[in-house]
Coordinates of C-alpha atoms in Angstrom, one line a residue:
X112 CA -0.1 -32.4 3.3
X113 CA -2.6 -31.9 5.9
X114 CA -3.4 -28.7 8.5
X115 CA -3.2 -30.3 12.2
X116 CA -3.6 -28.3 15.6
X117 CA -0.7 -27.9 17.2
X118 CA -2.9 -30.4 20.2
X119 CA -2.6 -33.0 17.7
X120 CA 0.9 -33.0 16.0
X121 CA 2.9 -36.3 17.3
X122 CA 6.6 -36.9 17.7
X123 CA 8.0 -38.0 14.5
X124 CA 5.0 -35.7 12.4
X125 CA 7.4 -34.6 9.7
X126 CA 7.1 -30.6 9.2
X127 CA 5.0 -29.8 5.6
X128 CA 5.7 -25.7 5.9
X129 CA 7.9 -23.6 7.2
X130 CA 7.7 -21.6 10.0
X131 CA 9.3 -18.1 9.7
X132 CA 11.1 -15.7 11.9
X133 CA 10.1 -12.1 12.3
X134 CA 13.0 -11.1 10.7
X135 CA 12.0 -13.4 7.9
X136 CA 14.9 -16.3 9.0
X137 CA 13.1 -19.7 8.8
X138 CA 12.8 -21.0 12.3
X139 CA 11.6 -24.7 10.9
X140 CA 12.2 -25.7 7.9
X141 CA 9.5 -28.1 5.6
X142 CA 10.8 -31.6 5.8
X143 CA 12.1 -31.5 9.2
X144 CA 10.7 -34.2 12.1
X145 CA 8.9 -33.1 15.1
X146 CA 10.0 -33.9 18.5
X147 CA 8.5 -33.1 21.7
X148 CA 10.6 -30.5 22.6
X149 CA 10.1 -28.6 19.0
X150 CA 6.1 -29.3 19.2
X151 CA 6.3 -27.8 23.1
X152 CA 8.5 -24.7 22.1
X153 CA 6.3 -24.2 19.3
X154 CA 3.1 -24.1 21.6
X155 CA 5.4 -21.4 24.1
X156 CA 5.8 -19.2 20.7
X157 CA 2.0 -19.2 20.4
X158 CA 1.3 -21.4 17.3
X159 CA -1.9 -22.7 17.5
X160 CA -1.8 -25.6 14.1
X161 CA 1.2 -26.5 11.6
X162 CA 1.2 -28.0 8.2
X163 CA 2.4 -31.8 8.3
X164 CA 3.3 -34.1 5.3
X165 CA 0.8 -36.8 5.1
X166 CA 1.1 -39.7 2.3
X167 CA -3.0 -39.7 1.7
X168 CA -2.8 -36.6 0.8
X169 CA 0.6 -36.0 -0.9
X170 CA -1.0 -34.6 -4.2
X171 CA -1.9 -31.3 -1.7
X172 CA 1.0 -29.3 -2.3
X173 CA 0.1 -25.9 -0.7
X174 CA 4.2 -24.3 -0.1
X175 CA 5.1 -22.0 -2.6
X176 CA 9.1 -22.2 -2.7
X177 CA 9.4 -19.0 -4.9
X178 CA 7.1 -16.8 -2.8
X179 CA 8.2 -17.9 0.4
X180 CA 11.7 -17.2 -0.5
X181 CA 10.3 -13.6 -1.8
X182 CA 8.2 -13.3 1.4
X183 CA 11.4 -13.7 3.7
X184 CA 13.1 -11.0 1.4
X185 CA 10.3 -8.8 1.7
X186 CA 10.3 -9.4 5.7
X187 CA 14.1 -9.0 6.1
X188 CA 13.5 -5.7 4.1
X189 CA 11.1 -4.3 6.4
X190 CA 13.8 -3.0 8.9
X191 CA 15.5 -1.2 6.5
X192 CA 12.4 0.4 5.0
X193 CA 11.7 1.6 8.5
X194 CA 14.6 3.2 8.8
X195 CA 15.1 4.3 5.3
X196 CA 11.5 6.1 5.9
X197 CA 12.7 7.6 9.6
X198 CA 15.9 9.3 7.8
X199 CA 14.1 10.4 4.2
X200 CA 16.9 8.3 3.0
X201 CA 15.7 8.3 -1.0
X202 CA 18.2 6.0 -2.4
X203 CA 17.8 3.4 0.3
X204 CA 14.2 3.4 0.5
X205 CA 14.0 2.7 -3.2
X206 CA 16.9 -0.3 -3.0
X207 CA 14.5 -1.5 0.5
X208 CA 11.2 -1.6 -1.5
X209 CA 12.5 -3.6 -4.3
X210 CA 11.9 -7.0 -2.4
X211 CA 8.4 -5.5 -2.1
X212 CA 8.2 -4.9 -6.2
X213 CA 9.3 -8.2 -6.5
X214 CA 7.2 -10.1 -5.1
X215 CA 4.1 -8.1 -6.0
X216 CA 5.3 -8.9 -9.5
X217 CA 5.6 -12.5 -9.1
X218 CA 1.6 -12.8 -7.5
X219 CA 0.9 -10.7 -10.8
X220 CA 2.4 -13.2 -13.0
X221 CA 2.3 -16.9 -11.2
X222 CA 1.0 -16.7 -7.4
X223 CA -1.4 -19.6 -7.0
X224 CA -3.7 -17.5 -4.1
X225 CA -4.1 -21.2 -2.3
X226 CA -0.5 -21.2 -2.0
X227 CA 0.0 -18.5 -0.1
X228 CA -2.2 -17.1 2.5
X229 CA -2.2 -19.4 5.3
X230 CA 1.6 -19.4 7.3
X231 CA 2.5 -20.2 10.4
X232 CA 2.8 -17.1 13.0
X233 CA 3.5 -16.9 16.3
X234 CA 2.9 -14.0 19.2
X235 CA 6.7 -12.3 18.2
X236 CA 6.7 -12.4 14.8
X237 CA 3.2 -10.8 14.3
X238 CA 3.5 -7.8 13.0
X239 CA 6.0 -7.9 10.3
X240 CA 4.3 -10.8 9.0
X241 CA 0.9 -9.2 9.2
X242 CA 1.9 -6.3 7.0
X243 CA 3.5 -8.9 4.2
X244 CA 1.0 -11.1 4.5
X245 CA -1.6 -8.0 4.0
X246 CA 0.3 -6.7 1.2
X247 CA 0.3 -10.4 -0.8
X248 CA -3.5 -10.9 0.2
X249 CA -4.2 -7.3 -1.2
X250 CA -2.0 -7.8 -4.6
X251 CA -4.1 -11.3 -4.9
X252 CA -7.5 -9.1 -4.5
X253 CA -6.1 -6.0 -6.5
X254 CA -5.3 -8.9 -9.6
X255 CA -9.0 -10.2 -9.1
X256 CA -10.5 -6.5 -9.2
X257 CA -8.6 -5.7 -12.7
X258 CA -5.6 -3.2 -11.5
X259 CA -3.2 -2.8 -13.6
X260 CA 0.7 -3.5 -12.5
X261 CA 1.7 0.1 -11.3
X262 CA -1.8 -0.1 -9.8
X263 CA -1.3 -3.2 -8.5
X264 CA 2.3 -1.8 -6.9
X265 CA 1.4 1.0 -5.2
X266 CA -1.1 -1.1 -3.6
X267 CA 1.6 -3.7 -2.3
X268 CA 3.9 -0.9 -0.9
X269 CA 0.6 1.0 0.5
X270 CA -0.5 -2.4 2.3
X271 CA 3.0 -3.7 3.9
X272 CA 3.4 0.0 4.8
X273 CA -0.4 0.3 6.8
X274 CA 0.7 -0.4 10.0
X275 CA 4.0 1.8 9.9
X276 CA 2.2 4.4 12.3
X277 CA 2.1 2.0 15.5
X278 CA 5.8 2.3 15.8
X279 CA 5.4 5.4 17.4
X280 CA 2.6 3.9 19.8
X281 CA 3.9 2.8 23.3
X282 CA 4.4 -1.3 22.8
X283 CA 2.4 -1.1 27.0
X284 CA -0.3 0.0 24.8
X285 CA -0.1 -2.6 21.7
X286 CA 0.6 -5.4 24.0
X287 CA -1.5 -5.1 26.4
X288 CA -3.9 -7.9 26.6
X289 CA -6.4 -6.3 29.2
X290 CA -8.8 -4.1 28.3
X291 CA -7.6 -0.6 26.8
X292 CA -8.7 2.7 28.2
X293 CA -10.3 5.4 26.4
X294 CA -7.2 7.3 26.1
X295 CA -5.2 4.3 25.1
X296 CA -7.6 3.5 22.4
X297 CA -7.4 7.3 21.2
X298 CA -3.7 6.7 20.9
X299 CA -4.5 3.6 18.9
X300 CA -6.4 5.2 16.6
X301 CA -4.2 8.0 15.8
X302 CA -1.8 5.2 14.3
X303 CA -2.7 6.0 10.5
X304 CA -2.1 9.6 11.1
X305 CA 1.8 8.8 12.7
X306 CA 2.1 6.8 9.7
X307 CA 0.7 9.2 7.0
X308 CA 3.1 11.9 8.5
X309 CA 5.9 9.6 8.3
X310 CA 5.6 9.1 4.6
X311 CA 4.9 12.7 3.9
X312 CA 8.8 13.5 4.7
X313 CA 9.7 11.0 2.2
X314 CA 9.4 12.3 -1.5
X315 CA 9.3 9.3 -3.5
X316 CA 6.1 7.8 -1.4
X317 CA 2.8 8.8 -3.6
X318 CA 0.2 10.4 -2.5
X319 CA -2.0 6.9 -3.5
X320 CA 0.3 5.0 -0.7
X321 CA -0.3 7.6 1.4
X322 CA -4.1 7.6 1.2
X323 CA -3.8 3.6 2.1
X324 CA -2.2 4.3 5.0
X325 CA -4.2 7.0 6.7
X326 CA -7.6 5.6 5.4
X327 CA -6.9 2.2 6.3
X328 CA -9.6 2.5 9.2
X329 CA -12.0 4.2 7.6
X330 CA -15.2 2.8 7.1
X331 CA -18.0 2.9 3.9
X332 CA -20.5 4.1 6.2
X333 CA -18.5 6.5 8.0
X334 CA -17.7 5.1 11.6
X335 CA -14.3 4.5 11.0
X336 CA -11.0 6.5 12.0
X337 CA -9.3 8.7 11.9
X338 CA -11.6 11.2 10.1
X339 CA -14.6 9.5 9.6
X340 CA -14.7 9.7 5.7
X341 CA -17.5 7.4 4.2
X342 CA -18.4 6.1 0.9
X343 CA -16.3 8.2 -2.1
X344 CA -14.6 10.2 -0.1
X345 CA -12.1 6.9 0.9
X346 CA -10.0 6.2 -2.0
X347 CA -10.2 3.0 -3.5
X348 CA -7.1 1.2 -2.9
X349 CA -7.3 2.3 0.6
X350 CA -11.3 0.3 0.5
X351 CA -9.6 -3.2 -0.9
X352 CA -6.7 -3.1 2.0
X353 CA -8.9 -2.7 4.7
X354 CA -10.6 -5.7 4.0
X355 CA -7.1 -7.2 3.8
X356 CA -6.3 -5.7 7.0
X357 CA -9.4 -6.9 8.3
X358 CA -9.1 -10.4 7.7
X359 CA -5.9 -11.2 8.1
X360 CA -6.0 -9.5 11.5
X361 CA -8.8 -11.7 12.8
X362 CA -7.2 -14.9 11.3
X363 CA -4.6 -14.6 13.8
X364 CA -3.9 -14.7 17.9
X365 CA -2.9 -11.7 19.5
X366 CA -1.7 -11.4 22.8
X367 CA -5.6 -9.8 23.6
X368 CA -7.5 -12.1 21.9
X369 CA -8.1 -15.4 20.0
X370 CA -8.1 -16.0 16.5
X371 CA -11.2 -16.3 14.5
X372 CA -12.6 -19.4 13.2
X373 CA -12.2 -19.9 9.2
X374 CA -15.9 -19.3 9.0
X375 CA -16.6 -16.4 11.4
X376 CA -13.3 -14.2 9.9
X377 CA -15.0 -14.8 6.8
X378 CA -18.7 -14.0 7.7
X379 CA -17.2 -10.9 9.4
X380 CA -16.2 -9.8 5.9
X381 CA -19.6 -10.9 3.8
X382 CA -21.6 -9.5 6.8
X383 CA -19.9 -5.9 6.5
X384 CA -20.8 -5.8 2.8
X385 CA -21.9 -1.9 2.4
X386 CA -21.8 -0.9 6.2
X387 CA -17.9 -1.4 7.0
X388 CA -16.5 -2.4 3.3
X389 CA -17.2 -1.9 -0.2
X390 CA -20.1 -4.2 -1.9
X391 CA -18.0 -4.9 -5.1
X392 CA -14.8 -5.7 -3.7
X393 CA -16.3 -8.0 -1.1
X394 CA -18.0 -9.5 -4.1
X395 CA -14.2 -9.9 -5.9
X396 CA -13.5 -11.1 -2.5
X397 CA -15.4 -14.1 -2.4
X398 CA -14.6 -14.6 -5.3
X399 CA -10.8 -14.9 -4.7
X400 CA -10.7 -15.9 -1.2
X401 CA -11.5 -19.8 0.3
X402 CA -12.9 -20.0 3.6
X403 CA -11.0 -23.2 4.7
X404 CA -7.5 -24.2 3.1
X405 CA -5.8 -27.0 1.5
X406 CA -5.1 -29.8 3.8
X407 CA -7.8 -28.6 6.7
X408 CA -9.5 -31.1 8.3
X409 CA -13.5 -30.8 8.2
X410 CA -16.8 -31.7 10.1
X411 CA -19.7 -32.2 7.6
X412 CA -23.3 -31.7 8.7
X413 CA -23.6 -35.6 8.2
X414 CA -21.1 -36.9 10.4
X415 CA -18.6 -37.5 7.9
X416 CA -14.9 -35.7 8.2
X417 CA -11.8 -35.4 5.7
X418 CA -9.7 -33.1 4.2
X419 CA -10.0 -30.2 2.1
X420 CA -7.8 -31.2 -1.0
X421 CA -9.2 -28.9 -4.0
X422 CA -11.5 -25.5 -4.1
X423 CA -14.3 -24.2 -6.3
X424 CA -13.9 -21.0 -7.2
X425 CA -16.8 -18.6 -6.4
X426 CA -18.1 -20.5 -3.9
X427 CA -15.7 -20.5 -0.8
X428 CA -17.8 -22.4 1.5
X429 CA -17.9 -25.6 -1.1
X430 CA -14.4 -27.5 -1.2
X431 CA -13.9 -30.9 -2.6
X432 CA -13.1 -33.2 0.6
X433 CA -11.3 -36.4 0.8
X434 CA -12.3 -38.5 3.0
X435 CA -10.1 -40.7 4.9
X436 CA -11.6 -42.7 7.8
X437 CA -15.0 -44.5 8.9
X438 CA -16.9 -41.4 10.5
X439 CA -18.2 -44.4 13.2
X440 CA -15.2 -46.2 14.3
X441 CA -12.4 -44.1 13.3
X442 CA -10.8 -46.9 11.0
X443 CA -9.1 -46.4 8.0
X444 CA -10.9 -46.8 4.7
X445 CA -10.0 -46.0 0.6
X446 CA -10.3 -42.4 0.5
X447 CA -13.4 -41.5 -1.9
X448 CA -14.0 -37.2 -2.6
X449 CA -16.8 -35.3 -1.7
X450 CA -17.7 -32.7 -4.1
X451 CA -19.2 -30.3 -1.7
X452 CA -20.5 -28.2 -4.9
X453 CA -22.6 -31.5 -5.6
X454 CA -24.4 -31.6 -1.8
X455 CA -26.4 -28.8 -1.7
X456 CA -27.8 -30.9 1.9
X457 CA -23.9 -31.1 3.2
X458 CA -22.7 -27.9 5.1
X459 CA -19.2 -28.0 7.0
X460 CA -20.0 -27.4 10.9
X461 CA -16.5 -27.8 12.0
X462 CA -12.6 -28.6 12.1
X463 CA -10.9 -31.1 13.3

């Protein structure tokens, strides 16, 4: 299985992942075979690179059948949380979270974090998928940092519900991909308030999921939103899913912007270590967290490129590579590994 930009996907390139709906309905499935007019649609929807199965590098498995299938579950739930939270409908909204439960249960007990952090999104079904996707990244980082499992679930529910409070911003405003006014960005900000007063009407909600959602923004140093809290006065669970929030954010397109590069979403976290974010959690972060994943193709610093096909843990920047082709001519060769660990000299400087 290999990572390939979208730029570089051929006809007959059989699919390695699937690619999700925003309602959590798989729009291609793994296994299935490229054609033009899938690779072209694909490119209109806004994805930017797609998993594809490769026979060098079969051995990198990197779908997860049993979270995926809880990840759709959790995304077709979102709807009906939504609603269950607009109409303080208690018996719903408890049957609604359970998809939620589950799944933070099953990264508790089996989730393999390189598994399950890199899908395939396009422009429409953003934001669903960022709030899962934020809630599995945060349960991954809340098992690293020692919570415990009711910890651990008031965590998922706070981070899949974070972004509840921009569905009473105006979408002209979300959307818009020019620059937003002061009075736009105000309204922005005021997005973990409309969500914090949303979950107030709704009496089985804790205070702790609460707190993630209206402190979501706020920053260690105190130039964050909406109330520019710093330091202790931000609760912790609410600290650990802003770097989620963070990340994952930057890891994607938006209609306003491009995505990050592996390495610069990934500096932007280190690099906020004690001004934006917490020191210890960004240390359990890189801890957890690798910057490139399975099956990316890599530039080394001495001209050589392959594939990332293992990771060492604690040091995200030092994969095991395999290498696949003369750096020179192209040409085909017998793959060897690169133990990046080993090189101290080799640096990756790119993707390919």
């Amino acid at each position: 299985m290999r990572l390939e930009f979208i730029n570089r996907v051929k006809e007959k390139d059989v699919l390695g992942k699937s690619i999700l709906t925003c309602d959590g309905q798989v729009l291609l499935k793994t296994g299935v075979e490229l054609t033009n007019n899938y690779i072209n649609k694909l490119k209109e929807l806004g994805v930017f690179y797609l998993y594809v199965e490769d026979e060098r590098l079969e051995d990198v498995n990197i779908e997860d059948e049993k979270l995926l299938e809880l990840k759709q579950e959790s995304m077709k739930s979102m709807s009906n949380i939504m609603s269950n939270l607009y109409n303080c409908n208690e018996k719903g909204l408890r049957k609604s979270l359970v998809g939620i439960e589950d799944m933070v249960n099953y990264i508790i007990e089996l989730g393999d974090v390189n598994k399950s952090l890199y899908d395939i999104q396009t422009y429409d079904n953003y934001t669903f998928i960022h709030s899962i996707d934020t809630c599995i990244m945060a349960s991954f980082l809340g098992v690293s940092t020692g919570y415990d499992k009711w910890q651990l679930r008031e965590i998922g529910i706070g981070a899949s519900l974070h972004d509840i409070g921009k569905t009473k911003i105006p979408l002209e405003i979300l959307n818009k991909q020019t620059k937003l006014t002061d009075e736009e960005f105000n309204e922005i900000k005021n997005h973990p308030l409309y969500g914090s007063k949303i979950l107030k009407k709704n009496v089985i909600i804790s205070d702790a999921v609460i707190k993630i959602v209206e402190q979501h923004h706020e920053r260690i140093d105190g130039r964050g939103y909406p109330y520019g809290l710093e330091g202790k006065q931000i609760t912790n669970y609410a600290k650990l899913v802003c770097i989620c929030d963070v990340y994952d954010a930057v890891s994607n397109d938006r209609c306003y912007r491009k995505k990050f590069s592996p390495n610069d979403a990934y500096e932007l976290i280190l690099s906020g270590s004690g001004s934006n974010f917490d020191q210890d959690l960004v240390c359990n972060f890189k801890n957890t967290f690798a910057i490139y994943p399975l099956g990316c193709g890599v530039k080394l610093s001495n001209k050589i490129e392959g594939y990332v096909v293992r990771q060492n843990k604690g040091f995200p920047d030092r994969p095991i590579i395999r290498v696949l082709c003369d750096g020179d001519t192209g040409k085909l060769i017998p793959a060897y590994e690169l133990d990046l660990l080993r090189m101290p000299n080799v640096v990756i400087t790119g993707l390919i």
